[in-house]
Amino acid sequence: MTDHTPSPTPDSNQPAKAWSGRFSEPVSDLVKRYTASVFFDQRMATQDIRGSLAHAKMLARQGIIGANDLADIERGMHQIAGEIESGEFAWNLDDEDVHLNIEKRLTALVGDAGKRLHTGRSRNDQVATDIRLWLRDAIDQTLHLIATFQRNLLDIAEQHAATPMPGFTHLQVAQPVTFGHHLMAYYEMSRRDAERFADCRKRVNRLPLGSAALAGTSYPIDREFVAAELGFDEVCYNSLDAVSDRDFAIEFCAAAALLMTHLSRLSEELILWMSPRVGFIDLADRFCTGSSIMPQKKNPDVPELVRGKTGRTNGNLIALLTLMKGQPLAYNKDNQEDKEPLFDTADTVIDTLRIYADMITGIKVKADNMRGALSQGYATATDLADYLVKQGLPFRDAHEAVALAVRAAEVRGCDLPQFTLDELRAAMADVPGAAERVEAGISAVLTVEGSLASRNHVGGTAPDQVRAAIARAREALG
Ligand code: ARG
C-alpha cells in the first residue's frame, strides 16, 4: 500500500487522450485535474496489472487476440510492474487514471498488442475489478491483524483472570468483575468484527470483468476462466449491477466503522484508567507523549487518536452511502469518489490494529488501585441482597434492607464487610424478616472474592469462567 509516485503533472506535449477523437477542443487544465483520479487510484496499479493479465490470457485462449499479442502484453506488463515498483514509472495527469496510464505505457512498450488489450472490456468493469482485488487484500490483512490483537488481548486477560476491579454502570461502581473478564468483553466485540469482515469478503470476491461498459460484450469471452485466474469465487451475474454498485465497499466501511467504534470505547477506558484520578493502569511510554509546558504530563495520545480517528471512519461510511444513493444505473463518474474514503478507512483500520496489538502488550495493571476502588462503592451490595433472597426474603424487601445497610455504612464511613453481624442486623431492622435471616456466614458473601466466585456460569465473571472463555477463544483462533 505504498505510493511510489510524485504528483502527476499536466503535460501539454502529450498525445491526445484515449477518448479524444469525438471532441473538438481539449479540456482545460482545471477540468483535467478535477476529473483525474491518477493521484489516488495509482494505489491499485498491482491489481490493475493482474486484472489485465488475466483478461489478456482469456482473450488469447478464446482466439480473440493472438498468442504473440499475449506474449507482448505479458512482457510489457512485467516491465511496467518493475517501473512502478522502483518508482521510475512516469504517472501522467493527462492519462486520467491508473488504467489509462498503464495502457498507454504498455502501448509505448509493445505497440499494437497494447492497443488490443482493451478488447471486450471497459474501464467500468476494469475499475470495479481492481477495487475488489484491492479490497480483498485489505480485508485479509485486517483479519490477520485482528487475530494478532486478539491473541495479545487473551494473554493479558489470562494474567488477570482473577484480578478484581470494579465493574461500572453509569460510571458508578456496580459489582466486582475481574480485569480479565472486562478485557474479554472486547475480545467478543472483536470476534464479531472479524465475522463481519469475513462475511463482507464473500461479496467482495465476485468478478465484474466481462460486464464491459454496462451491457456485456459481443466477443466470445470466458468469464469463469478470468474469475479462476484472479481467485474470485464467482462472477457477478448482472452486468449493469456489476459496473455500478459499490455496496461491497460500503459494507467494508460499515464493518470498519464498527471495529473502530469498539476500539474507541476501549481507548476511552484506557484514557480514563490511566488518569491519576483513577490509576488502574499505566501505558508504556512509547504510546504516550509529554507536554511542552507541563513537565509532569504523560498523555495517552495513541488511544486519544484512535478515538479521534473513529470520526473519520464513520464519516467515510456516510460519504459512500451518500455517493451511492442518487445514482441511476449503471456506471456514473460519481463512483470515482469511492476510492479515497475506502482507502482512508482501510489505512486507518490497519494502522490502528497494528498499533493497538502492540499497545495492549504494554499495559501495566495497578491491581492494588483496582481493589482499593472496589472498597469504595458498596460493590457487594447486590450479593447481600441475593443472600437474603436465598434465605427466603422476597427480592424487593431484600433490596430495601440492603439499601438501609448501605445508608448506615455511609453514615459510618465504612464498607459493608466492615460491619459486625449485629451492626448489620441493626441496620436492616426496619424491614421485617431481614435481620433474622442474616447468619454468621455472611462475611464470606460480602468479600470481593466471594462475589466473583459466585457468578459461576457461562458468561459470568467468576475467574474459572473467565479462564474457560479464554480457552474457548484460543481454540477458535487456532
Ligand atoms: N477512474 C474511473 C473510476 O474510478 C475509471 C472508470 C472510468 N469510466 C468512465 N466511463 N469514465 O471510476
Tab-separated table of C-alpha atoms and ligand atoms in Angstrom:
chain	number	residue	atom	x	y	z
A	1	MET	CA	0.000	0.000	0.000
A	2	THR	CA	2.766	2.416	-0.737
A	3	ASP	CA	2.568	5.291	-3.160
A	4	HIS	CA	5.738	5.287	-5.197
A	5	THR	CA	4.940	8.347	-7.143
A	6	PRO	CA	5.445	12.059	-7.312
A	7	SER	CA	2.274	14.032	-8.095
A	8	PRO	CA	1.438	13.744	-11.769
A	9	THR	CA	1.697	16.930	-13.760
A	10	PRO	CA	-0.202	18.002	-16.884
A	11	ASP	CA	1.911	17.813	-19.998
A	12	SER	CA	0.724	19.813	-22.985
A	13	ASN	CA	3.090	17.963	-25.358
A	14	GLN	CA	1.346	14.685	-24.673
A	15	PRO	CA	-0.579	12.968	-27.447
A	16	ALA	CA	-4.390	13.115	-27.336
A	17	LYS	CA	-6.466	11.347	-24.677
A	18	ALA	CA	-7.720	7.795	-25.217
A	19	TRP	CA	-11.223	9.067	-25.916
A	20	SER	CA	-10.448	12.449	-27.559
A	21	GLY	CA	-11.474	11.612	-31.149
A	22	ARG	CA	-15.040	12.737	-30.574
A	23	PHE	CA	-14.141	16.165	-29.145
A	24	SER	CA	-13.402	19.434	-30.907
A	25	GLU	CA	-11.483	21.137	-28.084
A	26	PRO	CA	-9.254	19.885	-25.277
A	27	VAL	CA	-10.334	20.082	-21.653
A	28	SER	CA	-8.851	22.843	-19.546
A	29	ASP	CA	-6.126	22.083	-17.035
A	30	LEU	CA	-8.601	22.647	-14.237
A	31	VAL	CA	-11.078	20.130	-15.674
A	32	LYS	CA	-8.240	17.719	-16.225
A	33	ARG	CA	-7.253	17.950	-12.589
A	34	TYR	CA	-10.830	17.861	-11.392
A	35	THR	CA	-11.726	14.714	-13.313
A	36	ALA	CA	-8.473	12.788	-12.930
A	37	SER	CA	-8.057	10.050	-10.364
A	38	VAL	CA	-4.479	9.023	-11.026
A	39	PHE	CA	-3.356	10.909	-7.896
A	40	PHE	CA	-5.037	8.289	-5.772
A	41	ASP	CA	-6.032	5.295	-7.881
A	42	GLN	CA	-2.393	4.501	-8.726
A	43	ARG	CA	-2.550	2.567	-5.460
A	44	MET	CA	-4.401	-0.099	-7.415
A	45	ALA	CA	-1.646	-0.476	-10.040
A	46	THR	CA	-0.716	-4.012	-8.995
A	47	GLN	CA	-4.344	-5.083	-9.109
A	48	ASP	CA	-4.841	-3.341	-12.455
A	49	ILE	CA	-1.943	-5.250	-13.966
A	50	ARG	CA	-3.128	-8.569	-12.514
A	51	GLY	CA	-6.610	-7.984	-13.906
A	52	SER	CA	-5.259	-7.035	-17.316
A	53	LEU	CA	-3.041	-10.106	-17.496
A	54	ALA	CA	-5.940	-12.419	-16.672
A	55	HIS	CA	-8.103	-10.649	-19.255
A	56	ALA	CA	-5.376	-10.891	-21.922
A	57	LYS	CA	-4.825	-14.579	-21.195
A	58	MET	CA	-8.536	-15.207	-21.621
A	59	LEU	CA	-8.632	-13.200	-24.879
A	60	ALA	CA	-5.790	-15.311	-26.266
A	61	ARG	CA	-7.365	-18.613	-25.148
A	62	GLN	CA	-10.579	-17.609	-26.848
A	63	GLY	CA	-8.756	-16.652	-30.050
A	64	ILE	CA	-9.765	-13.008	-29.715
A	65	ILE	CA	-6.131	-11.861	-29.724
A	66	GLY	CA	-3.070	-13.783	-30.942
A	67	ALA	CA	-0.627	-15.744	-28.805
A	68	ASN	CA	2.068	-13.278	-29.866
A	69	ASP	CA	-0.097	-10.387	-28.596
A	70	LEU	CA	-0.402	-12.102	-25.236
A	71	ALA	CA	3.360	-12.619	-25.071
A	72	ASP	CA	3.931	-8.935	-25.857
A	73	ILE	CA	1.378	-7.843	-23.244
A	74	GLU	CA	2.966	-10.071	-20.604
A	75	ARG	CA	6.432	-8.774	-21.391
A	76	GLY	CA	5.292	-5.157	-21.321
A	77	MET	CA	3.332	-5.563	-18.097
A	78	HIS	CA	6.308	-7.216	-16.455
A	79	GLN	CA	8.432	-4.193	-17.290
A	80	ILE	CA	5.721	-1.767	-16.151
A	81	ALA	CA	5.356	-3.562	-12.819
A	82	GLY	CA	9.111	-3.160	-12.316
A	83	GLU	CA	8.973	0.524	-13.202
A	84	ILE	CA	6.151	1.139	-10.743
A	85	GLU	CA	7.884	-0.827	-8.029
A	86	SER	CA	11.118	1.123	-8.428
A	87	GLY	CA	9.358	4.483	-8.658
A	88	GLU	CA	10.527	5.136	-12.233
A	89	PHE	CA	7.077	4.982	-13.758
A	90	ALA	CA	6.059	8.431	-15.023
A	91	TRP	CA	2.448	8.886	-13.936
A	92	ASN	CA	0.744	11.415	-16.125
A	93	LEU	CA	-2.283	13.512	-15.315
A	94	ASP	CA	-3.200	13.693	-18.998
A	95	ASP	CA	-3.937	9.993	-18.889
A	96	GLU	CA	-6.560	10.498	-16.198
A	97	ASP	CA	-6.367	7.333	-14.162
A	98	VAL	CA	-4.308	4.286	-13.314
A	99	HIS	CA	-5.928	2.253	-16.092
A	100	LEU	CA	-5.119	4.624	-18.950
A	101	ASN	CA	-1.638	5.385	-17.612
A	102	ILE	CA	-0.710	1.718	-17.662
A	103	GLU	CA	-2.375	1.014	-21.002
A	104	LYS	CA	-0.609	3.973	-22.617
A	105	ARG	CA	2.772	2.837	-21.338
A	106	LEU	CA	2.066	-0.698	-22.485
A	107	THR	CA	1.345	0.513	-25.982
A	108	ALA	CA	4.516	2.606	-25.965
A	109	LEU	CA	6.472	-0.520	-24.997
A	110	VAL	CA	4.870	-3.228	-27.140
A	111	GLY	CA	2.908	-1.435	-29.876
A	112	ASP	CA	-0.315	-2.901	-31.311
A	113	ALA	CA	-0.653	-5.679	-28.748
A	114	GLY	CA	-1.056	-2.919	-26.142
A	115	LYS	CA	-3.894	-1.429	-28.170
A	116	ARG	CA	-5.634	-4.826	-28.328
A	117	LEU	CA	-5.695	-5.324	-24.549
A	118	HIS	CA	-8.877	-3.323	-24.055
A	119	THR	CA	-10.881	-5.557	-26.437
A	120	GLY	CA	-14.137	-6.711	-24.820
A	121	ARG	CA	-13.503	-4.609	-21.713
A	122	SER	CA	-14.348	-1.145	-20.406
A	123	ARG	CA	-12.788	0.897	-17.656
A	124	ASN	CA	-16.118	0.447	-15.895
A	125	ASP	CA	-15.697	-3.276	-15.323
A	126	GLN	CA	-11.938	-2.853	-15.054
A	127	VAL	CA	-12.106	-0.404	-12.150
A	128	ALA	CA	-14.760	-2.433	-10.338
A	129	THR	CA	-12.470	-5.470	-10.620
A	130	ASP	CA	-9.419	-3.559	-9.413
A	131	ILE	CA	-11.197	-2.229	-6.311
A	132	ARG	CA	-12.438	-5.686	-5.408
A	133	LEU	CA	-8.965	-7.174	-5.765
A	134	TRP	CA	-7.511	-4.354	-3.695
A	135	LEU	CA	-10.161	-4.604	-1.014
A	136	ARG	CA	-9.825	-8.383	-0.793
A	137	ASP	CA	-6.163	-7.915	0.132
A	138	ALA	CA	-7.066	-5.196	2.638
A	139	ILE	CA	-9.654	-7.484	4.257
A	140	ASP	CA	-7.149	-10.332	4.524
A	141	GLN	CA	-4.669	-8.002	6.167
A	142	THR	CA	-7.364	-6.695	8.523
A	143	LEU	CA	-8.379	-10.219	9.548
A	144	HIS	CA	-4.775	-11.146	10.196
A	145	LEU	CA	-4.272	-8.069	12.371
A	146	ILE	CA	-7.493	-8.661	14.307
A	147	ALA	CA	-6.200	-12.141	15.155
A	148	THR	CA	-2.901	-10.685	16.422
A	149	PHE	CA	-4.775	-8.137	18.505
A	150	GLN	CA	-6.958	-10.919	19.917
A	151	ARG	CA	-4.005	-13.142	20.830
A	152	ASN	CA	-2.347	-10.299	22.722
A	153	LEU	CA	-5.612	-9.426	24.428
A	154	LEU	CA	-6.065	-13.038	25.547
A	155	ASP	CA	-2.578	-13.026	27.045
A	156	ILE	CA	-3.296	-10.129	29.420
A	157	ALA	CA	-6.823	-11.358	30.101
A	158	GLU	CA	-5.305	-14.651	31.213
A	159	GLN	CA	-2.809	-12.952	33.522
A	160	HIS	CA	-5.716	-11.073	35.104
A	161	ALA	CA	-8.435	-13.721	35.018
A	162	ALA	CA	-8.756	-13.324	38.804
A	163	THR	CA	-7.693	-9.691	39.292
A	164	PRO	CA	-10.677	-7.883	40.837
A	165	MET	CA	-11.750	-4.460	39.653
A	166	PRO	CA	-14.987	-2.545	39.979
A	167	GLY	CA	-17.456	-3.145	37.177
A	168	PHE	CA	-19.307	0.059	36.357
A	169	THR	CA	-22.723	1.048	35.150
A	170	HIS	CA	-23.363	4.764	34.637
A	171	LEU	CA	-19.668	5.042	35.532
A	172	GLN	CA	-20.658	4.292	39.134
A	173	VAL	CA	-19.203	1.307	40.951
A	174	ALA	CA	-21.688	-1.508	40.363
A	175	GLN	CA	-20.343	-5.001	41.097
A	176	PRO	CA	-16.923	-6.652	41.228
A	177	VAL	CA	-15.655	-8.122	37.988
A	178	THR	CA	-12.218	-9.327	37.047
A	179	PHE	CA	-9.986	-7.295	34.785
A	180	GLY	CA	-9.692	-10.387	32.606
A	181	HIS	CA	-13.472	-10.512	32.265
A	182	HIS	CA	-13.565	-6.854	31.332
A	183	LEU	CA	-10.951	-7.382	28.604
A	184	MET	CA	-12.803	-10.429	27.316
A	185	ALA	CA	-15.761	-8.169	26.569
A	186	TYR	CA	-13.520	-6.537	23.961
A	187	TYR	CA	-12.468	-9.930	22.681
A	188	GLU	CA	-16.135	-10.725	21.983
A	189	MET	CA	-16.568	-7.421	20.141
A	190	SER	CA	-13.503	-8.126	18.016
A	191	ARG	CA	-14.782	-11.626	17.260
A	192	ARG	CA	-17.955	-10.171	15.781
A	193	ASP	CA	-15.857	-7.614	13.896
A	194	ALA	CA	-13.820	-10.419	12.357
A	195	GLU	CA	-17.013	-12.250	11.393
A	196	ARG	CA	-18.305	-9.130	9.671
A	197	PHE	CA	-15.107	-8.692	7.621
A	198	ALA	CA	-15.046	-12.368	6.678
A	199	ASP	CA	-18.667	-12.157	5.595
A	200	CYS	CA	-18.077	-8.966	3.631
A	201	ARG	CA	-15.203	-10.711	1.817
A	202	LYS	CA	-17.634	-13.228	0.290
A	203	ARG	CA	-19.472	-10.436	-1.515
A	204	VAL	CA	-16.287	-8.591	-2.429
A	205	ASN	CA	-14.903	-11.726	-4.054
A	206	ARG	CA	-17.056	-11.739	-7.186
A	207	LEU	CA	-15.804	-10.801	-10.639
A	208	PRO	CA	-17.249	-7.787	-12.516
A	209	LEU	CA	-14.945	-8.160	-15.547
A	210	GLY	CA	-16.841	-9.225	-18.647
A	211	SER	CA	-19.618	-6.745	-17.931
A	212	ALA	CA	-17.762	-4.261	-20.156
A	213	ALA	CA	-19.268	-0.758	-20.105
A	214	LEU	CA	-22.697	-1.886	-18.858
A	215	ALA	CA	-24.363	-4.424	-21.158
A	216	GLY	CA	-21.739	-7.128	-21.585
A	217	THR	CA	-19.753	-7.680	-24.770
A	218	SER	CA	-20.223	-9.335	-28.167
A	219	TYR	CA	-16.849	-11.138	-28.002
A	220	PRO	CA	-16.864	-14.829	-27.031
A	221	ILE	CA	-15.358	-14.242	-23.586
A	222	ASP	CA	-14.884	-16.772	-20.777
A	223	ARG	CA	-15.676	-15.073	-17.500
A	224	GLU	CA	-15.294	-18.197	-15.378
A	225	PHE	CA	-11.729	-18.564	-16.592
A	226	VAL	CA	-10.902	-14.980	-15.593
A	227	ALA	CA	-12.600	-15.475	-12.221
A	228	ALA	CA	-10.493	-18.564	-11.532
A	229	GLU	CA	-7.295	-16.808	-12.667
A	230	LEU	CA	-7.909	-13.982	-10.223
A	231	GLY	CA	-9.128	-16.129	-7.329
A	232	PHE	CA	-12.733	-14.885	-7.403
A	233	ASP	CA	-15.340	-17.284	-6.020
A	234	GLU	CA	-17.847	-16.478	-8.757
A	235	VAL	CA	-18.763	-13.906	-11.382
A	236	CYS	CA	-21.210	-11.029	-10.885
A	237	TYR	CA	-24.381	-12.144	-12.607
A	238	ASN	CA	-25.729	-8.829	-13.885
A	239	SER	CA	-23.559	-6.524	-15.967
A	240	LEU	CA	-25.419	-3.316	-15.014
A	241	ASP	CA	-25.142	-4.125	-11.313
A	242	ALA	CA	-21.511	-5.235	-11.599
A	243	VAL	CA	-20.237	-1.945	-13.006
A	244	SER	CA	-22.339	0.349	-10.861
A	245	ASP	CA	-22.852	-0.830	-7.302
A	246	ARG	CA	-20.281	-0.232	-4.606
A	247	ASP	CA	-22.244	-1.882	-1.802
A	248	PHE	CA	-19.289	-4.156	-1.051
A	249	ALA	CA	-17.138	-1.097	-0.286
A	250	ILE	CA	-19.911	0.330	1.880
A	251	GLU	CA	-20.106	-2.961	3.783
A	252	PHE	CA	-16.386	-2.845	4.389
A	253	CYS	CA	-16.627	0.723	5.655
A	254	ALA	CA	-19.536	-0.234	7.927
A	255	ALA	CA	-17.596	-3.157	9.406
A	256	ALA	CA	-14.587	-0.871	9.802
A	257	ALA	CA	-16.621	1.879	11.476
A	258	LEU	CA	-17.916	-0.668	13.987
A	259	LEU	CA	-14.463	-2.040	14.669
A	260	MET	CA	-13.156	1.494	15.199
A	261	THR	CA	-16.130	2.243	17.450
A	262	HIS	CA	-15.188	-0.735	19.605
A	263	LEU	CA	-11.559	0.324	19.761
A	264	SER	CA	-12.678	3.863	20.524
A	265	ARG	CA	-14.579	2.593	23.559
A	266	LEU	CA	-11.538	0.657	24.733
A	267	SER	CA	-9.441	3.770	24.143
A	268	GLU	CA	-11.793	5.843	26.251
A	269	GLU	CA	-11.369	3.324	29.055
A	270	LEU	CA	-7.588	3.232	28.761
A	271	ILE	CA	-7.532	7.024	28.944
A	272	LEU	CA	-9.787	7.007	31.986
A	273	TRP	CA	-7.914	4.188	33.701
A	274	MET	CA	-4.618	5.945	33.104
A	275	SER	CA	-5.785	9.203	34.624
A	276	PRO	CA	-4.055	9.684	38.001
A	277	ARG	CA	-7.578	10.154	39.423
A	278	VAL	CA	-8.349	6.529	38.585
A	279	GLY	CA	-4.896	4.958	38.372
A	280	PHE	CA	-5.923	1.451	37.261
A	281	ILE	CA	-3.242	1.080	34.594
A	282	ASP	CA	-0.207	2.625	33.057
A	283	LEU	CA	0.632	2.577	29.356
A	284	ALA	CA	4.144	2.024	28.047
A	285	ASP	CA	5.935	5.308	27.392
A	286	ARG	CA	6.233	4.630	23.674
A	287	PHE	CA	2.490	5.193	23.253
A	288	CYS	CA	2.394	8.451	25.177
A	289	THR	CA	3.767	11.934	24.771
A	290	GLY	CA	4.742	14.703	27.134
A	291	SER	CA	3.682	18.304	27.283
A	292	SER	CA	5.890	21.127	26.049
A	293	ILE	CA	4.911	23.261	29.037
A	294	MET	CA	3.910	20.910	31.883
A	295	PRO	CA	6.877	18.700	32.749
A	296	GLN	CA	4.833	16.236	34.806
A	297	LYS	CA	2.493	15.215	31.968
A	298	LYS	CA	2.280	11.815	30.324
A	299	ASN	CA	-0.537	11.935	27.808
A	300	PRO	CA	-2.238	8.892	26.276
A	301	ASP	CA	-2.013	10.265	22.724
A	302	VAL	CA	-2.394	6.969	20.901
A	303	PRO	CA	-5.754	5.968	22.431
A	304	GLU	CA	-6.938	9.558	22.078
A	305	LEU	CA	-6.116	9.475	18.378
A	306	VAL	CA	-7.850	6.136	17.927
A	307	ARG	CA	-10.942	7.694	19.487
A	308	GLY	CA	-10.495	10.717	17.212
A	309	LYS	CA	-9.904	8.721	14.031
A	310	THR	CA	-13.173	6.875	14.571
A	311	GLY	CA	-14.811	10.107	13.405
A	312	ARG	CA	-13.032	9.698	10.108
A	313	THR	CA	-14.135	6.109	9.525
A	314	ASN	CA	-17.717	6.949	10.476
A	315	GLY	CA	-17.560	9.882	8.052
A	316	ASN	CA	-16.217	7.680	5.247
A	317	LEU	CA	-19.139	5.312	5.655
A	318	ILE	CA	-21.622	8.152	5.328
A	319	ALA	CA	-19.676	9.532	2.353
A	320	LEU	CA	-20.019	6.251	0.451
A	321	LEU	CA	-23.671	5.778	1.320
A	322	THR	CA	-24.380	9.293	0.128
A	323	LEU	CA	-22.301	8.760	-3.019
A	324	MET	CA	-24.466	5.795	-3.972
A	325	LYS	CA	-27.967	6.872	-3.082
A	326	GLY	CA	-28.802	9.107	-6.062
A	327	GLN	CA	-27.116	7.203	-8.858
A	328	PRO	CA	-29.201	5.815	-11.702
A	329	LEU	CA	-27.947	2.597	-13.306
A	330	ALA	CA	-25.363	1.960	-14.464
A	331	TYR	CA	-21.842	3.435	-14.054
A	332	ASN	CA	-21.539	7.153	-13.281
A	333	LYS	CA	-18.378	9.129	-12.742
A	334	ASP	CA	-19.577	9.743	-9.178
A	335	ASN	CA	-18.137	6.322	-8.455
A	336	GLN	CA	-14.623	7.617	-8.903
A	337	GLU	CA	-15.205	9.223	-5.493
A	338	ASP	CA	-15.441	5.794	-3.859
A	339	LYS	CA	-11.694	5.306	-3.615
A	340	GLU	CA	-10.386	7.932	-1.234
A	341	PRO	CA	-12.859	7.169	1.591
A	342	LEU	CA	-12.305	3.449	1.067
A	343	PHE	CA	-8.511	3.719	1.073
A	344	ASP	CA	-8.593	6.041	4.044
A	345	THR	CA	-10.778	3.668	6.038
A	346	ALA	CA	-8.582	0.679	5.203
A	347	ASP	CA	-5.421	2.611	6.119
A	348	THR	CA	-6.945	3.810	9.375
A	349	VAL	CA	-8.163	0.381	10.433
A	350	ILE	CA	-4.925	-1.361	9.503
A	351	ASP	CA	-2.697	1.197	11.225
A	352	THR	CA	-4.951	1.266	14.280
A	353	LEU	CA	-4.998	-2.515	14.658
A	354	ARG	CA	-1.244	-2.680	14.240
A	355	ILE	CA	-0.619	-0.093	16.921
A	356	TYR	CA	-3.279	-1.486	19.245
A	357	ALA	CA	-1.973	-5.034	19.111
A	358	ASP	CA	1.356	-3.703	20.322
A	359	MET	CA	-0.046	-1.160	22.775
A	360	ILE	CA	-2.057	-3.659	24.798
A	361	THR	CA	1.050	-5.717	25.460
A	362	GLY	CA	2.425	-2.651	27.280
A	363	ILE	CA	-0.480	-2.232	29.717
A	364	LYS	CA	0.768	-2.252	33.304
A	365	VAL	CA	-2.046	-3.176	35.664
A	366	LYS	CA	-2.193	-1.500	39.075
A	367	ALA	CA	-4.117	-4.239	40.833
A	368	ASP	CA	-3.955	-2.568	44.257
A	369	ASN	CA	-5.684	0.532	42.985
A	370	MET	CA	-8.391	-1.555	41.335
A	371	ARG	CA	-9.003	-3.359	44.571
A	372	GLY	CA	-8.933	-0.095	46.514
A	373	ALA	CA	-11.630	1.335	44.251
A	374	LEU	CA	-13.757	-1.723	44.982
A	375	SER	CA	-13.888	-0.900	48.667
A	376	GLN	CA	-15.441	2.478	47.932
A	377	GLY	CA	-18.691	1.818	46.156
A	378	TYR	CA	-20.523	-0.910	48.141
A	379	ALA	CA	-19.737	-3.221	45.253
A	380	THR	CA	-21.053	-6.315	47.063
A	381	ALA	CA	-24.456	-4.823	47.974
A	382	THR	CA	-26.174	-6.977	45.332
A	383	ASP	CA	-24.522	-10.049	46.832
A	384	LEU	CA	-26.054	-9.192	50.203
A	385	ALA	CA	-29.490	-8.799	48.623
A	386	ASP	CA	-29.108	-12.096	46.743
A	387	TYR	CA	-28.082	-13.751	50.033
A	388	LEU	CA	-31.266	-12.558	51.748
A	389	VAL	CA	-33.366	-13.795	48.827
A	390	LYS	CA	-31.727	-17.217	49.034
A	391	GLN	CA	-32.631	-17.174	52.754
A	392	GLY	CA	-36.288	-16.718	51.783
A	393	LEU	CA	-36.828	-12.928	51.793
A	394	PRO	CA	-38.703	-11.557	48.730
A	395	PHE	CA	-36.305	-9.670	46.421
A	396	ARG	CA	-37.953	-6.256	46.829
A	397	ASP	CA	-37.692	-6.486	50.635
A	398	ALA	CA	-34.093	-7.637	50.354
A	399	HIS	CA	-33.325	-4.670	48.104
A	400	GLU	CA	-34.821	-2.289	50.663
A	401	ALA	CA	-32.981	-3.906	53.590
A	402	VAL	CA	-29.634	-3.633	51.801
A	403	ALA	CA	-30.336	-0.011	50.847
A	404	LEU	CA	-30.749	0.724	54.558
A	405	ALA	CA	-27.499	-1.083	55.328
A	406	VAL	CA	-25.672	0.970	52.672
A	407	ARG	CA	-27.087	4.165	54.169
A	408	ALA	CA	-25.858	3.148	57.616
A	409	ALA	CA	-22.423	2.318	56.203
A	410	GLU	CA	-22.307	5.699	54.500
A	411	VAL	CA	-23.094	7.457	57.781
A	412	ARG	CA	-20.357	5.451	59.483
A	413	GLY	CA	-17.925	5.937	56.638
A	414	CYS	CA	-17.234	2.215	56.252
A	415	ASP	CA	-17.852	-0.537	53.700
A	416	LEU	CA	-20.388	-3.366	54.141
A	417	PRO	CA	-17.870	-6.129	55.057
A	418	GLN	CA	-16.658	-3.959	57.960
A	419	PHE	CA	-19.971	-4.270	59.838
A	420	THR	CA	-20.163	-6.855	62.584
A	421	LEU	CA	-23.056	-9.283	62.354
A	422	ASP	CA	-25.016	-7.328	64.976
A	423	GLU	CA	-24.377	-3.991	63.326
A	424	LEU	CA	-25.583	-5.325	60.011
A	425	ARG	CA	-28.724	-6.753	61.560
A	426	ALA	CA	-29.418	-3.479	63.349
A	427	ALA	CA	-29.045	-1.525	60.107
A	428	MET	CA	-31.798	-3.636	58.495
A	429	ALA	CA	-34.140	-3.653	61.440
A	430	ASP	CA	-36.853	-1.599	59.710
A	431	VAL	CA	-37.507	-4.284	57.108
A	432	PRO	CA	-39.472	-7.120	58.725
A	433	GLY	CA	-37.874	-10.522	58.288
A	434	ALA	CA	-34.487	-9.223	57.122
A	435	ALA	CA	-32.277	-9.093	60.233
A	436	GLU	CA	-33.030	-12.599	61.475
A	437	ARG	CA	-32.141	-14.061	58.070
A	438	VAL	CA	-28.575	-12.777	58.269
A	439	GLU	CA	-26.342	-15.505	59.661
A	440	ALA	CA	-22.715	-15.751	60.661
A	441	GLY	CA	-21.524	-16.948	57.227
A	442	ILE	CA	-22.483	-13.592	55.711
A	443	SER	CA	-18.974	-12.125	55.790
A	444	ALA	CA	-17.760	-14.581	53.129
A	445	VAL	CA	-20.610	-13.468	50.851
A	446	LEU	CA	-19.604	-9.830	51.194
A	447	THR	CA	-15.972	-10.321	50.143
A	448	VAL	CA	-14.913	-9.467	46.626
A	449	GLU	CA	-13.600	-12.986	46.037
A	450	GLY	CA	-16.888	-14.490	47.234
A	451	SER	CA	-18.839	-12.212	44.944
A	452	LEU	CA	-16.674	-13.068	41.929
A	453	ALA	CA	-16.676	-16.812	42.543
A	454	SER	CA	-20.463	-16.898	42.865
A	455	ARG	CA	-21.027	-15.705	39.279
A	456	ASN	CA	-20.072	-19.087	38.017
A	457	HIS	CA	-21.926	-19.701	34.770
A	458	VAL	CA	-21.085	-19.266	31.091
A	459	GLY	CA	-20.573	-15.546	30.501
A	460	GLY	CA	-20.144	-14.752	34.220
A	461	THR	CA	-17.129	-13.111	35.842
A	462	ALA	CA	-16.021	-15.998	38.115
A	463	PRO	CA	-12.288	-16.479	37.446
A	464	ASP	CA	-12.890	-20.089	36.343
A	465	GLN	CA	-15.408	-18.874	33.791
A	466	VAL	CA	-13.021	-16.212	32.534
A	467	ARG	CA	-10.336	-18.880	32.086
A	468	ALA	CA	-12.828	-21.083	30.249
A	469	ALA	CA	-13.755	-18.168	27.966
A	470	ILE	CA	-10.076	-17.591	27.208
A	471	ALA	CA	-9.555	-21.280	26.436
A	472	ARG	CA	-12.565	-21.233	24.094
A	473	ALA	CA	-11.191	-18.150	22.372
A	474	ARG	CA	-7.736	-19.685	21.957
A	475	GLU	CA	-9.248	-22.754	20.394
A	476	ALA	CA	-11.294	-20.670	17.970
A	477	LEU	CA	-8.187	-18.721	16.984
A	478	GLY	CA	-6.286	-21.943	16.307
B	1	ARG	N1	-11.266	6.445	-12.932
B	1	ARG	C1	-12.557	5.904	-13.168
B	1	ARG	C2	-13.202	5.499	-11.817
B	1	ARG	O1	-12.537	5.495	-10.868
B	1	ARG	C3	-12.468	4.703	-14.039
B	1	ARG	C4	-13.731	4.401	-14.784
B	1	ARG	C5	-13.962	5.458	-15.795
B	1	ARG	N2	-15.029	5.137	-16.684
B	1	ARG	C6	-15.576	6.078	-17.449
B	1	ARG	N3	-16.509	5.675	-18.225
B	1	ARG	N4	-15.208	7.311	-17.415
B	1	ARG	O2	-14.360	5.228	-11.714
